[in-house]
Coordinates of C-alpha atoms in Angstrom, one line a residue:
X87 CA 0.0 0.0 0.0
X88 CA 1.3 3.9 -0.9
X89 CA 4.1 2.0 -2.8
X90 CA 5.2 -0.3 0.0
X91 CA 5.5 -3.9 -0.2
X92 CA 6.1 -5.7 3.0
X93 CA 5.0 -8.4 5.3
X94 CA 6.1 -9.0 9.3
X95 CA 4.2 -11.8 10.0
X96 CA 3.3 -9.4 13.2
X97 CA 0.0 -11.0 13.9
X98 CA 1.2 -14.6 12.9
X99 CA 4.0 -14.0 15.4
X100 CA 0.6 -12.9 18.8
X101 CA -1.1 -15.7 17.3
X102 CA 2.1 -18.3 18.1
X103 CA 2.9 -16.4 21.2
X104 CA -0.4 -16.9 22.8
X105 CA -1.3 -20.5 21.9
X106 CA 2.7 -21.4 23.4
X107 CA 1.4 -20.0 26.7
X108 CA -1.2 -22.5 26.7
X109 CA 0.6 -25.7 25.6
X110 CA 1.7 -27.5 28.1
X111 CA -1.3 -27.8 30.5
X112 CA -1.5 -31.5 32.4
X113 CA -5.0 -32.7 33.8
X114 CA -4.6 -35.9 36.2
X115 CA -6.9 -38.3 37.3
X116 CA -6.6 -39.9 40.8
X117 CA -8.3 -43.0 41.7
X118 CA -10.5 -43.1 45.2
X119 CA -7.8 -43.3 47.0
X120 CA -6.1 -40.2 45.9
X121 CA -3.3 -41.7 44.0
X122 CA -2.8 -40.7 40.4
X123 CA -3.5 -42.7 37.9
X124 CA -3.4 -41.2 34.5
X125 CA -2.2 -37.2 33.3
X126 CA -3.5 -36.2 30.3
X127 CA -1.8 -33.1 28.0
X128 CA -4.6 -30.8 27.0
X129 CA -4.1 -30.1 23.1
X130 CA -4.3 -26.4 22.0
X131 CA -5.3 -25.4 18.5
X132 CA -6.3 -22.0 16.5
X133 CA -10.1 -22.4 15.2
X134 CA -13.6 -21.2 15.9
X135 CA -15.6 -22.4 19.0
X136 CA -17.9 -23.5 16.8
X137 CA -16.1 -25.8 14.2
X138 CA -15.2 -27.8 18.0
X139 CA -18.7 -28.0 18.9
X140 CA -19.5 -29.4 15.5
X141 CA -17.2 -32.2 16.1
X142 CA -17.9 -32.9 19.3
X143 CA -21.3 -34.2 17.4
X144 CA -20.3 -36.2 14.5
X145 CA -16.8 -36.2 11.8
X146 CA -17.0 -33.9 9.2
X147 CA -15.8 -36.4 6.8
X148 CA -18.2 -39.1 7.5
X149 CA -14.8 -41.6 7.6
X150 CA -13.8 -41.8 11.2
X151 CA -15.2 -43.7 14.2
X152 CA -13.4 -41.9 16.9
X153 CA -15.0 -38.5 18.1
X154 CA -12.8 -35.4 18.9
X155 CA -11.1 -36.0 22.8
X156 CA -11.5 -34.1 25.8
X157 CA -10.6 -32.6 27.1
X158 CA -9.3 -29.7 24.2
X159 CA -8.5 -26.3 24.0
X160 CA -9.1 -23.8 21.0
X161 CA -8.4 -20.4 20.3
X162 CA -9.1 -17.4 18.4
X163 CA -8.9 -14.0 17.1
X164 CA -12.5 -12.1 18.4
X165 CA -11.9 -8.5 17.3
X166 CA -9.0 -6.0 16.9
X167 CA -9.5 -2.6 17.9
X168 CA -7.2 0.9 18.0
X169 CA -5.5 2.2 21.1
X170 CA -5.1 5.6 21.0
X171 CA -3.7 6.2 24.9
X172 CA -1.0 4.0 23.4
X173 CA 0.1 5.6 20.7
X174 CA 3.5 7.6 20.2
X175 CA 4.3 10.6 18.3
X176 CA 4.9 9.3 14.7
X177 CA 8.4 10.9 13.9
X178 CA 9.7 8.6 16.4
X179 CA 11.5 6.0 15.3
X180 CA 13.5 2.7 15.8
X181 CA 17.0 3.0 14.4
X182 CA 19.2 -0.2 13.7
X183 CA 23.1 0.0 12.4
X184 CA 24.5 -2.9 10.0
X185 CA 28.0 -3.4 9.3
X186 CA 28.0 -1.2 6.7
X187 CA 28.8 1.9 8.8
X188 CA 27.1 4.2 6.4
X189 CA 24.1 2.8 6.0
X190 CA 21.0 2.2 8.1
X191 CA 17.4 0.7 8.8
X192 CA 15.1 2.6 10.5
X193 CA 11.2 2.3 11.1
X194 CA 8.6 4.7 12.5
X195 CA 6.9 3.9 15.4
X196 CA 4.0 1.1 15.7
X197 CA 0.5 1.5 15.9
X198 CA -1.4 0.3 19.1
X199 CA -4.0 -2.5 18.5
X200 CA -5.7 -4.6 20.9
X201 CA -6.0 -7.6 19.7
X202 CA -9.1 -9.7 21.5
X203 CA -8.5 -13.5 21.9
X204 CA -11.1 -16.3 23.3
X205 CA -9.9 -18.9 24.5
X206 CA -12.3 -21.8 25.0
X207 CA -11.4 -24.8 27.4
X208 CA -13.8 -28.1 26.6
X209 CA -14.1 -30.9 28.9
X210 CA -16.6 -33.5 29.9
X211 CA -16.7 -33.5 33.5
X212 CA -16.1 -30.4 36.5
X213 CA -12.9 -31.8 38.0
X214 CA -10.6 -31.8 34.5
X215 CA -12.1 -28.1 33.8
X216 CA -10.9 -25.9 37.6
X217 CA -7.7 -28.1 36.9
X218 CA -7.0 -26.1 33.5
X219 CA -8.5 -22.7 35.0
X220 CA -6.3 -23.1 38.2
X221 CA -3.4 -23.5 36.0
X222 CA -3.7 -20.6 34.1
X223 CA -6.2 -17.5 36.2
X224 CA -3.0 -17.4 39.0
X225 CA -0.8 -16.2 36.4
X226 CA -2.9 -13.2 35.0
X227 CA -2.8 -10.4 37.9
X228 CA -4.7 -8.8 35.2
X229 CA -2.0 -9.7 32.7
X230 CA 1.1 -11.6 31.8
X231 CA 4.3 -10.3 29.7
X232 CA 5.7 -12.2 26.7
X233 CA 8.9 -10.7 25.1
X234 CA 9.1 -11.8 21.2
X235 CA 11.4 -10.5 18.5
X236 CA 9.3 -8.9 16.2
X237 CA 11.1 -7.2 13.6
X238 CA 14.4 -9.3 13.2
X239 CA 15.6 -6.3 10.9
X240 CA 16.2 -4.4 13.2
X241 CA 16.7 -6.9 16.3
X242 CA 13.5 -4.8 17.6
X243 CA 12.3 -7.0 20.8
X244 CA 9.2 -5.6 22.5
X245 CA 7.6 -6.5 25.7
X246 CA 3.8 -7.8 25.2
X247 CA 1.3 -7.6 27.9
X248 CA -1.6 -10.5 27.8
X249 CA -4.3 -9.3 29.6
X250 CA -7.3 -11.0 31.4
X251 CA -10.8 -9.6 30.7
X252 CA -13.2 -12.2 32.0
X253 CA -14.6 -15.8 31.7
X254 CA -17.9 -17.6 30.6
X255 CA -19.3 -21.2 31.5
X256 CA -21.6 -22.9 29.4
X257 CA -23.0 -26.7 29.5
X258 CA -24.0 -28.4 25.9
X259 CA -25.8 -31.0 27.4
X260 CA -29.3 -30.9 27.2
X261 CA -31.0 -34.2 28.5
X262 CA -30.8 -36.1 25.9
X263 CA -29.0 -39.6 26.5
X264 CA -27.8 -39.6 22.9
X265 CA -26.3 -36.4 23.4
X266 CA -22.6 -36.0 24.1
X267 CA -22.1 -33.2 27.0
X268 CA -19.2 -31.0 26.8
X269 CA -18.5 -28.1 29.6
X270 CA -17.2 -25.3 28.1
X271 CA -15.1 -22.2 30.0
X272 CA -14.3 -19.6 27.6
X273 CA -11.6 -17.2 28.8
X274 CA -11.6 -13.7 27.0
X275 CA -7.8 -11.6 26.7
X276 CA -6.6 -8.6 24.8
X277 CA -3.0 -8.6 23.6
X278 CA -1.7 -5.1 23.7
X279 CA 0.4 -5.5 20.3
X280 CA 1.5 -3.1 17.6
X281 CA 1.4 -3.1 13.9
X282 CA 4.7 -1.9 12.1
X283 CA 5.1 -0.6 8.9
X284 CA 7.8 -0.8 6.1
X285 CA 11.6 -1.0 6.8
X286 CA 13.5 1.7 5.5
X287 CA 17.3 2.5 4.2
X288 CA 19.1 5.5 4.9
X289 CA 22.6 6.7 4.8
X290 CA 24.8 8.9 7.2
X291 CA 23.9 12.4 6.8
X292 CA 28.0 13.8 5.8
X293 CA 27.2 17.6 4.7
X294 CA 24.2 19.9 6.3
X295 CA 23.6 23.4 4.7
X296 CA 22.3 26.3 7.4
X297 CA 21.1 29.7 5.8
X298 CA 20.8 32.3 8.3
X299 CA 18.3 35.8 8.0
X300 CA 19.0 38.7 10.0
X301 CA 15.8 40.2 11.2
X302 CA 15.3 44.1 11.7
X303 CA 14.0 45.7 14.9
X304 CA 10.7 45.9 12.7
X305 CA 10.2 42.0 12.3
X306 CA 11.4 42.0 8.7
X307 CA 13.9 40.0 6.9
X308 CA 17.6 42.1 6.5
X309 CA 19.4 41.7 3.2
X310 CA 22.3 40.1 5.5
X311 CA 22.3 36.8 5.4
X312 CA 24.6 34.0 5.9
X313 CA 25.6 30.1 4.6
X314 CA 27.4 28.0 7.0
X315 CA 28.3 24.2 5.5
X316 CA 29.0 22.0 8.2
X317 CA 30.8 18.3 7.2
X318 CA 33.1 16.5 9.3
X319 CA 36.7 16.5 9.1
X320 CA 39.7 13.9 10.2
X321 CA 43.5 14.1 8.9
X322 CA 44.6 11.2 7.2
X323 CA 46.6 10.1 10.4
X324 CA 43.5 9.7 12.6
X325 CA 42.8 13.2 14.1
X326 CA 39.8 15.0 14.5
X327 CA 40.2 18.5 13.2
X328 CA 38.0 22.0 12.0
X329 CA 40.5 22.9 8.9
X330 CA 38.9 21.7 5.6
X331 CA 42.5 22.0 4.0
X332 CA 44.2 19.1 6.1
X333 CA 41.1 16.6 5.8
X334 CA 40.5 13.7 4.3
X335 CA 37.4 13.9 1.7
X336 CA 34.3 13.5 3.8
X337 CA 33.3 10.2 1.6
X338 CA 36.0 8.3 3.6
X339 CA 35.1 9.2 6.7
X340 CA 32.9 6.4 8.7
X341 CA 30.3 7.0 11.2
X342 CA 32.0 5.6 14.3
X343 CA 35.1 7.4 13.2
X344 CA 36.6 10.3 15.8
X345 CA 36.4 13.0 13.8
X346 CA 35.5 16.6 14.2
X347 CA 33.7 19.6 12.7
X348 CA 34.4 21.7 9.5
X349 CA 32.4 24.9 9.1
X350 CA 32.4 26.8 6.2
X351 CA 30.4 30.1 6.5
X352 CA 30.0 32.2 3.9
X353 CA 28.1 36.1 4.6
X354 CA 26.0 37.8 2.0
X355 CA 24.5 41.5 2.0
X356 CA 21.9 42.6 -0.8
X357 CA 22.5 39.5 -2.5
X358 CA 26.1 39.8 -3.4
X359 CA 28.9 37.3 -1.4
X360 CA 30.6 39.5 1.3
X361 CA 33.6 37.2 1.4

């Protein structure tokens, strides 16, 4: 878009994060006796609520025997919405050196988006469901901080808050003997993520050009005026130095490189050169 083609894999990148938070929940079962006897991983996937239901009922396919397994975990993307009290002025910007010393990437600053995720727990009995939410609701105080790499360009690493909004129970069963029952918790969070936009190149400014008006006691512009050209300047030896007639030729002068100031200011009066 405006003549920019690019792609960050941003909201890929919230999508992974927040289903590797949920990924290795256990749910044991004890015996009478209070010994365990089996612990069961609780699978996590990205889909609609719906699409789990549906399978919780029959095989789309018509070609399997074996229902879906509780319990199951699903997540997905409910909304995305602009945060304004997040955003920061957009001439910032994020700044990263190669080893090419007079070049370099820079970005402007992200835009703010909360990103709304539901995540729906499924289970077919009480016990295996306050097992899943006690693993996870202790670790939300409202929210928990992921730090991902998100623009490996620039070796930009951002801290990401995951934040807890609420939770939802629902029971699918309905009396029917036939009917498979499923408890369902659905927990709702907002990631508090930013979208970036193109990468950019840009080499190291070597010459800036001042022009300098003298105003009157009246407010208006004088016909003085002056020119000062400012580059840097380094001897071929090493040192820093302000004489333009002992320095090397800007061009060979790197960005990390000690050198020091040259300033070349020319005056003008009426329009003619002074000097």
């Amino acid at each position: 878009m405006f003549g920019h083609t690019y792609y960050h894999s941003i909201i890929r990148k919230y999508i992974i994060m927040f289903g590797t938070m949920f990924n290795d929940i256990d749910v044991q079962r004890f015996n009478t006796a209070g010994q365990r006897i089996q612990t069961l991983r609780v699978p996590v996937a990205y889909g609609p609520k719906e699409k789990f239901l549906v399978r919780l009922a029959q095989d789309p396919n018509f070609d399997k025997d074996v229902a879906i397994s509780l319990p199951r975990m699903s997540f997905e993307i409910t909304s995305m919405n602009y945060n304004s009290t997040r955003k920061l002025p957009s001439t910032q910007k994020n700044v990263y050196t190669y080893s090419d010393k007079d070049q370099l990437k820079y970005q402007y600053t992200p835009v703010p988006f909360d990103i709304n995720i539901a995540l729906s727990v499924y289970v077919k009995n009480a016990d295996d469901g306050v097992q899943i939410l006690e693993g996870i609701l202790p670790f939300f105080t409202p929210e928990w901080t992921n730090s991902i790499h998100l623009i490996p360009e620039l070796k930009l690493k951002m801290d990401v808050p995951v934040v807890f909004n609420d939770i939802s129970t629902e029971d699918t069963y309905d009396g029917d003997f036939a009917t498979r029952r499923a408890l369902i918790h659905t927990l709702n969070f907002t990631v508090k993520g930013y979208l970036f936009g193109p990468v950019r190149n840009q080499g190291v400014i070597k010459r800036a050009v001042t022009t300098t008006n003298i105003e009157t006691t009246d407010g208006s512009s004088s016909s003085i005026s002056s020119i000062t050209t400012t580059t840097p300047g380094l001897t071929a030896n090493g040192t820093p130095t302000t004489d333009s007639s002992i320095s090397i030729p800007s061009a060979q002068i790197d960005s990390d490189d000690d050198f020091g100031y040259i300033e070349d200011q020319r005056f003008f009066e009426g329009g003619t050169d002074s000097v």
